Short mmCIF file of C-alpha atoms and ligand atoms in Angstrom, two decimals:
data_model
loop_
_atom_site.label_atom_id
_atom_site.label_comp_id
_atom_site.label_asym_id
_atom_site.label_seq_id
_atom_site.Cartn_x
_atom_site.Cartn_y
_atom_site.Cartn_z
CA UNK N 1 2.17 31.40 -21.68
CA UNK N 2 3.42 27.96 -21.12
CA UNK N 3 0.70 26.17 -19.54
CA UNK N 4 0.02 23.17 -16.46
CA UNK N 5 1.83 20.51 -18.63
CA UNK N 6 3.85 22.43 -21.80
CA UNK N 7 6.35 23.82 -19.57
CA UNK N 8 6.85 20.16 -18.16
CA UNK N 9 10.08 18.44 -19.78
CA UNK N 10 9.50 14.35 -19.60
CA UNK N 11 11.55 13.99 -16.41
CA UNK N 12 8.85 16.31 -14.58
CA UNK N 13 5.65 14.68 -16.81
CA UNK N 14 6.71 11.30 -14.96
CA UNK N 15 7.57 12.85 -11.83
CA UNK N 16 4.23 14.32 -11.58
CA UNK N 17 2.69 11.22 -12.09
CA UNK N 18 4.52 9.24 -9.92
CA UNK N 19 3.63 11.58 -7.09
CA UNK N 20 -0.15 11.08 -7.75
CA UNK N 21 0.44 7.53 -7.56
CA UNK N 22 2.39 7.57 -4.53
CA UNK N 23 -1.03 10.31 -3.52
CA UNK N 24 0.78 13.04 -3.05
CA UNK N 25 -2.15 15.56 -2.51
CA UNK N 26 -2.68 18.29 -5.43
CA UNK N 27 -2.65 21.97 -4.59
CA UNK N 28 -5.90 24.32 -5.80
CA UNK N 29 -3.60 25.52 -7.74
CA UNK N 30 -2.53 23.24 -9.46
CA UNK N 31 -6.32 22.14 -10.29
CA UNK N 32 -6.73 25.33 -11.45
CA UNK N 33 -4.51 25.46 -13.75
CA UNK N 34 -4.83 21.82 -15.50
CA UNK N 35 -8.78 22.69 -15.54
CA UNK N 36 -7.71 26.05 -17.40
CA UNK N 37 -5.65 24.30 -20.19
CA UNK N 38 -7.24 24.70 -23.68
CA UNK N 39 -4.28 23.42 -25.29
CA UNK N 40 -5.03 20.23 -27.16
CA UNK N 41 -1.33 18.51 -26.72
CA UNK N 42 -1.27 19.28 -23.03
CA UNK N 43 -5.37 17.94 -22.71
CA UNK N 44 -3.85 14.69 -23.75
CA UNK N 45 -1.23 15.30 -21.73
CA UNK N 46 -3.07 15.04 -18.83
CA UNK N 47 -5.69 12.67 -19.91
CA UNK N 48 -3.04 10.05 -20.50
CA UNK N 49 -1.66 10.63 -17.37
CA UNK N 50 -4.59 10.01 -15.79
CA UNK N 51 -5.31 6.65 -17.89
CA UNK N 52 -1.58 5.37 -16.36
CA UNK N 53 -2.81 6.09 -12.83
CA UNK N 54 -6.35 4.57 -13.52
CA UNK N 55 -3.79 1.66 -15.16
CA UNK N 56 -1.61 1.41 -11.99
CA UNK N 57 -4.59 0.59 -9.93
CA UNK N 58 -6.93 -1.36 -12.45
CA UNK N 59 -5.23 -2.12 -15.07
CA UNK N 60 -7.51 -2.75 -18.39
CA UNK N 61 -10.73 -4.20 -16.61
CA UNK N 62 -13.53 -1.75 -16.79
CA UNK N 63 -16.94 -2.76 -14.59
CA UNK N 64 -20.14 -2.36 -15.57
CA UNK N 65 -23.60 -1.21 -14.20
CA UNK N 66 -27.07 -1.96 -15.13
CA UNK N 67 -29.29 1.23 -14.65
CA UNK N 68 -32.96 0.63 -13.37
CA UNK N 69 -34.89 3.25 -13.04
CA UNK N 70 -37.95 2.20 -11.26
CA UNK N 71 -40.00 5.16 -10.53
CA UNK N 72 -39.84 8.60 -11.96
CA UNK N 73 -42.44 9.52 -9.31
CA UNK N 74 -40.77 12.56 -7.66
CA UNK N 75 -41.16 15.15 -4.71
CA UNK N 76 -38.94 17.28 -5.35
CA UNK N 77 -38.52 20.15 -7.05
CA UNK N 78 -34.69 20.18 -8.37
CA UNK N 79 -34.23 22.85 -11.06
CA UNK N 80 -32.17 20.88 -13.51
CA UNK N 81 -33.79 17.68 -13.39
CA UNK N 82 -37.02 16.55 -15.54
CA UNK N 83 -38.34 14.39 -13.35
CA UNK N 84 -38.85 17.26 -10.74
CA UNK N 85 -42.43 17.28 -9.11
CA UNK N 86 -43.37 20.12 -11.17
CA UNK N 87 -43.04 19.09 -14.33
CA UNK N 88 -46.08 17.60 -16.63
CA UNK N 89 -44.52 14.05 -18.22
CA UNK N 90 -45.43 10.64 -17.89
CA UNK N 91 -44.24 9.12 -14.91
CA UNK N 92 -43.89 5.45 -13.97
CA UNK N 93 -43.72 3.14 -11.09
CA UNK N 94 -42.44 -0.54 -11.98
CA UNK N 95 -44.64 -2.98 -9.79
CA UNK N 96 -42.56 -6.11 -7.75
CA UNK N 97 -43.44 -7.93 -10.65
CA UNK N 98 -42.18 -6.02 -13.26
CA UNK N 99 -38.82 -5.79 -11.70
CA UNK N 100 -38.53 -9.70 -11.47
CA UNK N 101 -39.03 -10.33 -14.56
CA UNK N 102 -36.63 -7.73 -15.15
CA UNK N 103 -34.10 -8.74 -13.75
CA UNK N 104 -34.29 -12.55 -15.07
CA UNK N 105 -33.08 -10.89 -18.12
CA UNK N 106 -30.63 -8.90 -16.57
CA UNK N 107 -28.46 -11.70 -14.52
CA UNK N 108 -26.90 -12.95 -17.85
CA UNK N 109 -26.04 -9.61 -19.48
CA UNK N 110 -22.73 -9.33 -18.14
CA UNK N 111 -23.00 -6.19 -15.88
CA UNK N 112 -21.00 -6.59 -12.91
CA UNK N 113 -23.56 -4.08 -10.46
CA UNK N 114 -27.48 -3.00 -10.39
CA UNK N 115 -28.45 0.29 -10.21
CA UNK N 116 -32.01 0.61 -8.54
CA UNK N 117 -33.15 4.45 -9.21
CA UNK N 118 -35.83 6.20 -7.88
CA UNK N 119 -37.00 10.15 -8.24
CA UNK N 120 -38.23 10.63 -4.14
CA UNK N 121 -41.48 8.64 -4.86
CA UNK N 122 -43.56 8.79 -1.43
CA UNK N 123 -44.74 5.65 -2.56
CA UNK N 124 -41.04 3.91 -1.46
CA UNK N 125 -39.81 6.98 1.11
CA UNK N 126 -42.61 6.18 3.08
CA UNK N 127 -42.87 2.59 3.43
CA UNK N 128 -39.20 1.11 3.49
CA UNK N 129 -40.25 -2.21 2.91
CA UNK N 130 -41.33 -1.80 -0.31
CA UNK N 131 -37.32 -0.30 -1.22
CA UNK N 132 -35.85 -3.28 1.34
CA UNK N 133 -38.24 -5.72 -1.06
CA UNK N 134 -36.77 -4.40 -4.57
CA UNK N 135 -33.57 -5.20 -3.43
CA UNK N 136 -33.83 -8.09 -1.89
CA UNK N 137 -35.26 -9.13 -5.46
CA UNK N 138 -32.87 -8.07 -7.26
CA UNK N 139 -29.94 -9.21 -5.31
CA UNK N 140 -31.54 -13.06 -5.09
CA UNK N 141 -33.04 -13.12 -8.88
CA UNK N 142 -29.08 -11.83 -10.32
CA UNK N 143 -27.01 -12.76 -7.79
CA UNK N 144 -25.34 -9.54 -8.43
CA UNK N 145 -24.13 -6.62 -6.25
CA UNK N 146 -26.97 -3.31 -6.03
CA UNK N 147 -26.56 0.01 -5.75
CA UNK N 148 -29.76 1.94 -4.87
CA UNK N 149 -29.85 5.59 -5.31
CA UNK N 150 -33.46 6.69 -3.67
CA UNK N 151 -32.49 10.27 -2.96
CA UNK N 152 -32.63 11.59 1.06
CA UNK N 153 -33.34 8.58 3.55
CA UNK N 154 -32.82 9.20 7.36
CA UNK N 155 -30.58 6.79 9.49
CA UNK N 156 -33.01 4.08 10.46
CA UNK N 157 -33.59 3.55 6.49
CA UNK N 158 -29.93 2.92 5.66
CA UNK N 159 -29.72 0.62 8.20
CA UNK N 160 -32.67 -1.35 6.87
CA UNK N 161 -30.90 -1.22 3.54
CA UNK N 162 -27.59 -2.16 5.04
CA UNK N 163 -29.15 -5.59 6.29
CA UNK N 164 -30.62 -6.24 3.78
CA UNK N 165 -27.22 -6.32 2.02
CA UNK N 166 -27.18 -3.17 -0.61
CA UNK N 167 -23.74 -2.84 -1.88
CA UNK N 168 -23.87 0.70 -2.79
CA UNK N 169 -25.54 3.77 -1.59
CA UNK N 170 -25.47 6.81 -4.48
CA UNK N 171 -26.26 10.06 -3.61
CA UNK N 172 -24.70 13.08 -5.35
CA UNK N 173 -24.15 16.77 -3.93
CA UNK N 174 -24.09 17.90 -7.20
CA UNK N 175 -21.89 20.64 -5.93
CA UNK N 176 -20.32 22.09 -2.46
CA UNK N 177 -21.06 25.58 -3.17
CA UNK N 178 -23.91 26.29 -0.75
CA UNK N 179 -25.44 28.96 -3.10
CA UNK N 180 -25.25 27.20 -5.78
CA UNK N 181 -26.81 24.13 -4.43
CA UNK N 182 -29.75 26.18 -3.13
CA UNK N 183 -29.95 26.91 -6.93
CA UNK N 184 -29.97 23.54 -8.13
CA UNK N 185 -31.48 21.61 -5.17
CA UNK N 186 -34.46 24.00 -4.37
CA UNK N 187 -35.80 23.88 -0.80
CA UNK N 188 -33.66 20.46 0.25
CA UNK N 189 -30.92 20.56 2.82
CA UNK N 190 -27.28 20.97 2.23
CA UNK N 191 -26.43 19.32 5.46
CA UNK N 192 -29.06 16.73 5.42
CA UNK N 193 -27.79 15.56 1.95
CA UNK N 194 -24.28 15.28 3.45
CA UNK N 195 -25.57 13.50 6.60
CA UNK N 196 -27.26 10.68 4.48
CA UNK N 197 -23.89 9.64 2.45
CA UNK N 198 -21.92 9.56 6.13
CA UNK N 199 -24.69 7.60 7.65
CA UNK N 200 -24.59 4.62 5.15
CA UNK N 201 -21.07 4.83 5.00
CA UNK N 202 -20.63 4.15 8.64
CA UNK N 203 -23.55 1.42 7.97
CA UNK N 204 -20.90 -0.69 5.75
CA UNK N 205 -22.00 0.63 2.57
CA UNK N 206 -19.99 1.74 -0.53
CA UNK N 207 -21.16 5.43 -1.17
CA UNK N 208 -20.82 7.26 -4.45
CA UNK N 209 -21.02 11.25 -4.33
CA UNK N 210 -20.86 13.21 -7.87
CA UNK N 211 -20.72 16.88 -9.12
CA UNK N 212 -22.20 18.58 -11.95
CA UNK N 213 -20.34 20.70 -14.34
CA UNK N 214 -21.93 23.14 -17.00
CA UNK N 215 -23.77 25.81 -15.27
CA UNK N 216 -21.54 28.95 -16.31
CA UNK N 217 -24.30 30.10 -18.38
CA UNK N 218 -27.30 29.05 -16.11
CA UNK N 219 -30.50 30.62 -17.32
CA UNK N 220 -33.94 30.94 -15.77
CA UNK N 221 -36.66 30.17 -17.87
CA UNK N 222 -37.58 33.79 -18.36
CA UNK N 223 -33.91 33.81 -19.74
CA UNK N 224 -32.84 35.80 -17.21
CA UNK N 225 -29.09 34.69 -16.02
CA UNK N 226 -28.60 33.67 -12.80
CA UNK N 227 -25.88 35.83 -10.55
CA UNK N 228 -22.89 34.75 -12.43
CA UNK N 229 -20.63 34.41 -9.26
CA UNK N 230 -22.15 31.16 -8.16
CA UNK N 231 -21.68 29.40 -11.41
CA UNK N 232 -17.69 30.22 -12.74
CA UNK N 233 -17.29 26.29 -13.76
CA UNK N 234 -13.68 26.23 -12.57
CA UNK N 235 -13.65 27.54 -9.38
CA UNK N 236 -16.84 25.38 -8.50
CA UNK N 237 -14.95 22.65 -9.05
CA UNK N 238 -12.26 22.77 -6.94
CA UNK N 239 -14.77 23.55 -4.10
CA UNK N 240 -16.93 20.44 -5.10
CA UNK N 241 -13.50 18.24 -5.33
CA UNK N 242 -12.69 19.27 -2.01
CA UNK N 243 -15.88 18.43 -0.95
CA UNK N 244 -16.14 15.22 -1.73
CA UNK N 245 -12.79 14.28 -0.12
CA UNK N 246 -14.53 14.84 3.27
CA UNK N 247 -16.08 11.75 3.44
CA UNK N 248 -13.92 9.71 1.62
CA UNK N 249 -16.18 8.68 -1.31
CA UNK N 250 -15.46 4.91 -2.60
CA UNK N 251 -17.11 5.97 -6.20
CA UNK N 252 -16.91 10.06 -7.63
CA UNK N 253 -18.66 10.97 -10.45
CA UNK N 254 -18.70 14.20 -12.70
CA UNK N 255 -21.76 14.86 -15.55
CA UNK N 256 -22.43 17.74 -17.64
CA UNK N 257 -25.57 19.17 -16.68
CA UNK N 258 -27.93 19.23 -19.52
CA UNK N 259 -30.51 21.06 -20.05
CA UNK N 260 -34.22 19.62 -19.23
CA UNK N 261 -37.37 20.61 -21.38
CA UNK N 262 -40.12 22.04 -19.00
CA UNK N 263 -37.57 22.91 -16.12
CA UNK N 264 -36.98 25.92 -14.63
CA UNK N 265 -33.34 25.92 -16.45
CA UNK N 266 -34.78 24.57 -20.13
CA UNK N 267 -33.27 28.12 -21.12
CA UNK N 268 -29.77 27.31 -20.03
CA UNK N 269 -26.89 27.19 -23.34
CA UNK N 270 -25.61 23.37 -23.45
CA UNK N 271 -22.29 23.54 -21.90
CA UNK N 272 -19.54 21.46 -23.94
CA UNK N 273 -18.10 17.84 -22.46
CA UNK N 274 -14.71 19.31 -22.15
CA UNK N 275 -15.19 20.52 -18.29
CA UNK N 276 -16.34 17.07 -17.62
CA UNK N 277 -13.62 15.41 -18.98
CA UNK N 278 -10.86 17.48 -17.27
CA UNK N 279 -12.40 17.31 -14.41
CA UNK N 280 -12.71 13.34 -14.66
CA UNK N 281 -8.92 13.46 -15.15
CA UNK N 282 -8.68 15.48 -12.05
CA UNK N 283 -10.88 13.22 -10.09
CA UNK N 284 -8.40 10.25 -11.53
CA UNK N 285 -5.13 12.31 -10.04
CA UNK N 286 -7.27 13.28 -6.84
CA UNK N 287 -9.17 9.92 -6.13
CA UNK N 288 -6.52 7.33 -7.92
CA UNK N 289 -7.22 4.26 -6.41
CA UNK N 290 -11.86 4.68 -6.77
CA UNK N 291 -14.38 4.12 -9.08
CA UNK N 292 -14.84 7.08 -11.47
CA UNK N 293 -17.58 6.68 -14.26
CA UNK N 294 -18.06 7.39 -17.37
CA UNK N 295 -22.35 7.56 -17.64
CA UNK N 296 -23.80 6.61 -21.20
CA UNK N 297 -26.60 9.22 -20.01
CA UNK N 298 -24.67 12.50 -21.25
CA UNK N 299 -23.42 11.41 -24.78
CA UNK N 300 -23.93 7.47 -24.85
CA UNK N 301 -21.07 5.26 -26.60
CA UNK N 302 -18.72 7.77 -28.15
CA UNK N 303 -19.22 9.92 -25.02
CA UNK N 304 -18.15 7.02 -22.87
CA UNK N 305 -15.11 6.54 -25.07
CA UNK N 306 -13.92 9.94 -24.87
CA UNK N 307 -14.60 9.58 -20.68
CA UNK N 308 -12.56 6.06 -20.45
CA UNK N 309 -10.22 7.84 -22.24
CA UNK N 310 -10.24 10.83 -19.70
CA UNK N 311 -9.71 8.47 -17.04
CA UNK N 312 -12.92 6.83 -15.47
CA UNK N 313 -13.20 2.90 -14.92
CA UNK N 314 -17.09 1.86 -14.56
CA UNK N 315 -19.83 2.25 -17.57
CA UNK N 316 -23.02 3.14 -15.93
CA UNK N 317 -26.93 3.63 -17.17
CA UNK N 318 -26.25 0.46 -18.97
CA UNK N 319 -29.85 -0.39 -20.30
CA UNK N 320 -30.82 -3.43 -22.08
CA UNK N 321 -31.73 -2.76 -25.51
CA UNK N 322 -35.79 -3.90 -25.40
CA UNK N 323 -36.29 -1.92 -22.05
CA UNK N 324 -38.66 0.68 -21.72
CA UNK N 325 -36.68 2.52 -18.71
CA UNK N 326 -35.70 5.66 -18.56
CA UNK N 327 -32.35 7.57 -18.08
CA UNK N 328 -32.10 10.33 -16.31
CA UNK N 329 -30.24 12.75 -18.36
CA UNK N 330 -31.61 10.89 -21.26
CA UNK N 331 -29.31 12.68 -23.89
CA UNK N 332 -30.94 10.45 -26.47
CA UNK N 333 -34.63 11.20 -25.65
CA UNK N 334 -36.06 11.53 -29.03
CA UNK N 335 -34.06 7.90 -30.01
CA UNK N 336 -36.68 4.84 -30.39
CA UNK N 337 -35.79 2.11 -27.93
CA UNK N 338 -34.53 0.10 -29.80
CA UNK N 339 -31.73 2.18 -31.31
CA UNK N 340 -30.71 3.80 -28.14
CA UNK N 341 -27.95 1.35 -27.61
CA UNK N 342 -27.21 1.42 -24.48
CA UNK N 343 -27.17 -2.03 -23.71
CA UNK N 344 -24.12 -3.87 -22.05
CA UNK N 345 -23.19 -6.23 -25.57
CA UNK N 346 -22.48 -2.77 -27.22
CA UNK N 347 -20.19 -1.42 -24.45
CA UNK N 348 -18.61 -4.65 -23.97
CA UNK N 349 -17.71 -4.59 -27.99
CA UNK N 350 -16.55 -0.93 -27.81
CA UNK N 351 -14.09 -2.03 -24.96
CA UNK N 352 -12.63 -4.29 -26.96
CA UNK N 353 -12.20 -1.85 -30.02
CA UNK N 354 -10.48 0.30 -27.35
CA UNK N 355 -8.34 -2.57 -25.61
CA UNK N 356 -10.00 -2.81 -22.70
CA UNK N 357 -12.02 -5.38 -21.21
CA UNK N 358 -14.80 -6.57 -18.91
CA UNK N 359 -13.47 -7.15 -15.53
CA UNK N 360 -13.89 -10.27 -13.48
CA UNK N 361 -16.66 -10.25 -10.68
CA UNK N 362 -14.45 -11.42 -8.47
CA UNK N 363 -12.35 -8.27 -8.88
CA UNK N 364 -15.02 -5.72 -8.23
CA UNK N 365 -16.51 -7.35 -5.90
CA UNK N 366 -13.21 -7.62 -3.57
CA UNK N 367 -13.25 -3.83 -3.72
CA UNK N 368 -16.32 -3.37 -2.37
CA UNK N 369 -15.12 -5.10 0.11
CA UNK N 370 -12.30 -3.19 0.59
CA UNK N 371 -13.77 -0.89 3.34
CA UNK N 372 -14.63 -4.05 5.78
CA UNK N 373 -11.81 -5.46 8.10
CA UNK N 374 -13.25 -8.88 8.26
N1 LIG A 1 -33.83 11.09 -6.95
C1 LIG A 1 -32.56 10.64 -6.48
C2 LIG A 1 -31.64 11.78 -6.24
O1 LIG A 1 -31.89 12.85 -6.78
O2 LIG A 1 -30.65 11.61 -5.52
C3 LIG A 1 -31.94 9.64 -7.40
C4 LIG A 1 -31.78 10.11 -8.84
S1 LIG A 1 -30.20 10.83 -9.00
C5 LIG A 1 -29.28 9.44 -9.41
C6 LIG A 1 -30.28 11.71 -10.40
C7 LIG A 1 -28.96 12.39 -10.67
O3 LIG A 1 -28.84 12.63 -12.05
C8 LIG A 1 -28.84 13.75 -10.01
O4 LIG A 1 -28.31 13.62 -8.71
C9 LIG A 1 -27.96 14.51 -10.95
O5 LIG A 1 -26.60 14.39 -10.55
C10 LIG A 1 -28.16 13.81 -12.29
N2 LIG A 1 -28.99 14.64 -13.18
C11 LIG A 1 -30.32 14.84 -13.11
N3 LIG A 1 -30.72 15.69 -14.07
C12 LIG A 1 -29.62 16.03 -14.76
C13 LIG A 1 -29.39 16.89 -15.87
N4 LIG A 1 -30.36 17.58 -16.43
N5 LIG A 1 -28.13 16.98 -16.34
C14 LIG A 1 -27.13 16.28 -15.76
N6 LIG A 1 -27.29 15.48 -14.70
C15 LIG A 1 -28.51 15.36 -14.20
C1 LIG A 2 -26.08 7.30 -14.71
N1 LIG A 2 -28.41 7.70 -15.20
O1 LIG A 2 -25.23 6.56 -14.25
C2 LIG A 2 -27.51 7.17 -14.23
C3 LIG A 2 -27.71 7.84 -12.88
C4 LIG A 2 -27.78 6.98 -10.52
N2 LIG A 2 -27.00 6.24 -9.56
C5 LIG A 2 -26.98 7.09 -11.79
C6 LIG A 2 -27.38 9.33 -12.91
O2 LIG A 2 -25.80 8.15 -15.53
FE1 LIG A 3 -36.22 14.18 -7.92
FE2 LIG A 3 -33.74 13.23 -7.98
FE3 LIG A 3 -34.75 14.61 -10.06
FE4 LIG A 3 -34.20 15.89 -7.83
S1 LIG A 3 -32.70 14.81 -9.15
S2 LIG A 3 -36.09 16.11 -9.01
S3 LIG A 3 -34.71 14.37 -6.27
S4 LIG A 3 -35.44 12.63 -9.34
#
């Protein structure tokens, strides 16, 4: 059977994409089908389409974000995530210090964003000042824009973070299926999570939400599978699309989930990229006019090709090349540091290869502007 795009002649390939870029809304349907295609003429069918829209509002400039992961201190107990409270690894908590000198190196690199990281380290959820002071750091040492991602804070802690001038408040659902997420985000509200993203959005921050794809064959450690129903890939995805429409998201991200040794879901089969990738092509057609990344963390430098390619318009977990930070999905684990090349020269060089390029400051930084009237 003829699928999504075959049984489009060219009249209706350009018709379709005109719509999206004139945002005419797609139906579940419609997602459904282009995240059922298999068919490797109409994948790049879509994935070019979704490289003109990204083109319409972007052109070829691509922006760039450092990733610093400051503390892998953690609370909580997530399922698919290493750094979860349970797990026995070394941990580490970068002292003021530290992060200067840190980011002296990192004003010159050419990364257009800073992204300070945290697991839900008690040591920074329970004294804001000691967040509020990393930022204002790295804002006055790089002169740069900063995203901080520190997991769950309540209202009076975005505000803080809002005067202090954060650009950028991350904080991913990881899906809207409410089962699911009791799954993956074990013993942490659904609604609380939710509440945190609207909160600094109404504070005058930019907010990022993001979905993970990949848990069709979810796995216990024991290796016993987890009720199937929660985790069909597809129609989790439309629900975690619609989701993050709600609160109209200025940056949506996708990742594969990969499986973590020593966590609950070690057992779990490593799902292919492909999901991801259609679904960053969806989130291109759904979200034109945002940020959509492709992260270095799943399948570094030929991963982010194949995700620019898909669609997406910011590199993140950009780490310099003599760093000892971690990622967080850390796809290249075993790698010694100084191979992992992650670092912004060698993504900057592959852009060119591709015939893209670094985008100016000025640009990104008018859009994150772009939600303030004055
Ligand atoms: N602790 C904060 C939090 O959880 O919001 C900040 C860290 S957050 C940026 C870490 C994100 O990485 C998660 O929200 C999840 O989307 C992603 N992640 C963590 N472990 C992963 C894994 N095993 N595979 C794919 N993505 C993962
Ligand atoms: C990334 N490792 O971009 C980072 C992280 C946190 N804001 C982002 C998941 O892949
Ligand atoms: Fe902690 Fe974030 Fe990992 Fe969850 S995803 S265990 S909150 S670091």
């Amino acid at each position: 059977m003829a699928d999504f795009f075959s049984r489009m002649d060219d009249a209706k390939y350009n018709q379709f994409i005109d719509d999206i870029i004139s945002k005419k809304p797609l139906t579940d349907d419609m997602i459904r089908e282009m995240l059922s295609i298999t068919d490797r003429d109409s994948l790049k069918k879509m994935s070019d389409a979704a490289v003109f829209v990204k083109n319409q509002y972007f052109g070829n400039s691509i922006y760039l974000y450092s990733f610093v992961y400051f503390s892998t201190y953690c609370k909580n107990q997530c399922s698919f995530c290493y750094y979860n409270s349970k797990n026995k690894i070394d941990r580490y908590r970068v002292t003021p210090e530290e992060l200067r000198r840190m980011c002296e190196e990192l004003k010159d690199e050419g990364v257009h964003m800073i992204d300070l990281t945290m697991g839900e380290d008690p040591h920074f959820h329970d004294a804001p000042e000691k967040l509020l002071e990393f930022v204002r750091t790295a804002k006055e040492i790089t002169g740069l824009p900063v995203m901080v991602s520190p997991g769950v804070v309540d209202n009076d802690f975005i505000k803080a973070l809002a005067a202090e001038g954060a650009d950028f408040f991350a904080l991913y659902q990881e899906t809207y299926q409410k089962e699911l997420y009791g799954k993956l985000r074990i013993g942490q509200s659904f609604e609380e999570r939710i509440q945190a993203r609207s909160s600094a959005k109404v504070a005058g921050i930019c907010i990022e939400d993001g979905i993970l794809t990949g848990f069709s064959k979810m796995k216990l450690s024991s290796g016993e599978p987890i009720n199937p129903s929660v985790s069909d890939d597809i129609e989790s995805a439309i629900v975690s699309i619609r989701g993050m429409q709600e609160a109209d998201p200025d940056q949506v991200r996708v990742m594969t989930f990969e499986p973590q040794p020593g966590t609950p879901l070690a057992e779990t089969a490593q799902a292919s990229d492909l999901m991801e990738l259609k679904v960053i092509s969806i989130l291109r057609f759904v979200f034109p006019d945002r940020l959509i990344p492709a992260s270095l963390d799943v399948a570094g430098i030929p991963g982010m090709v194949d995700r620019l390619n898909a669609g997406a318009n910011v590199v993140t977990s950009i780490i310099s090349a003599d760093s000892k930070l971690e990622g967080v999905v850390n796809f290249d684990r075993d790698v010694s540091l100084n191979e992992r090349k992650r670092d912004a020269k060698s993504v900057i060089e592959k852009l060119h290869e591709m015939g893209l390029e670094r985008g100016s400051q000025e640009s990104f930084e008018s859009y994150l502007n772009r939600n303030k009237t004055i």
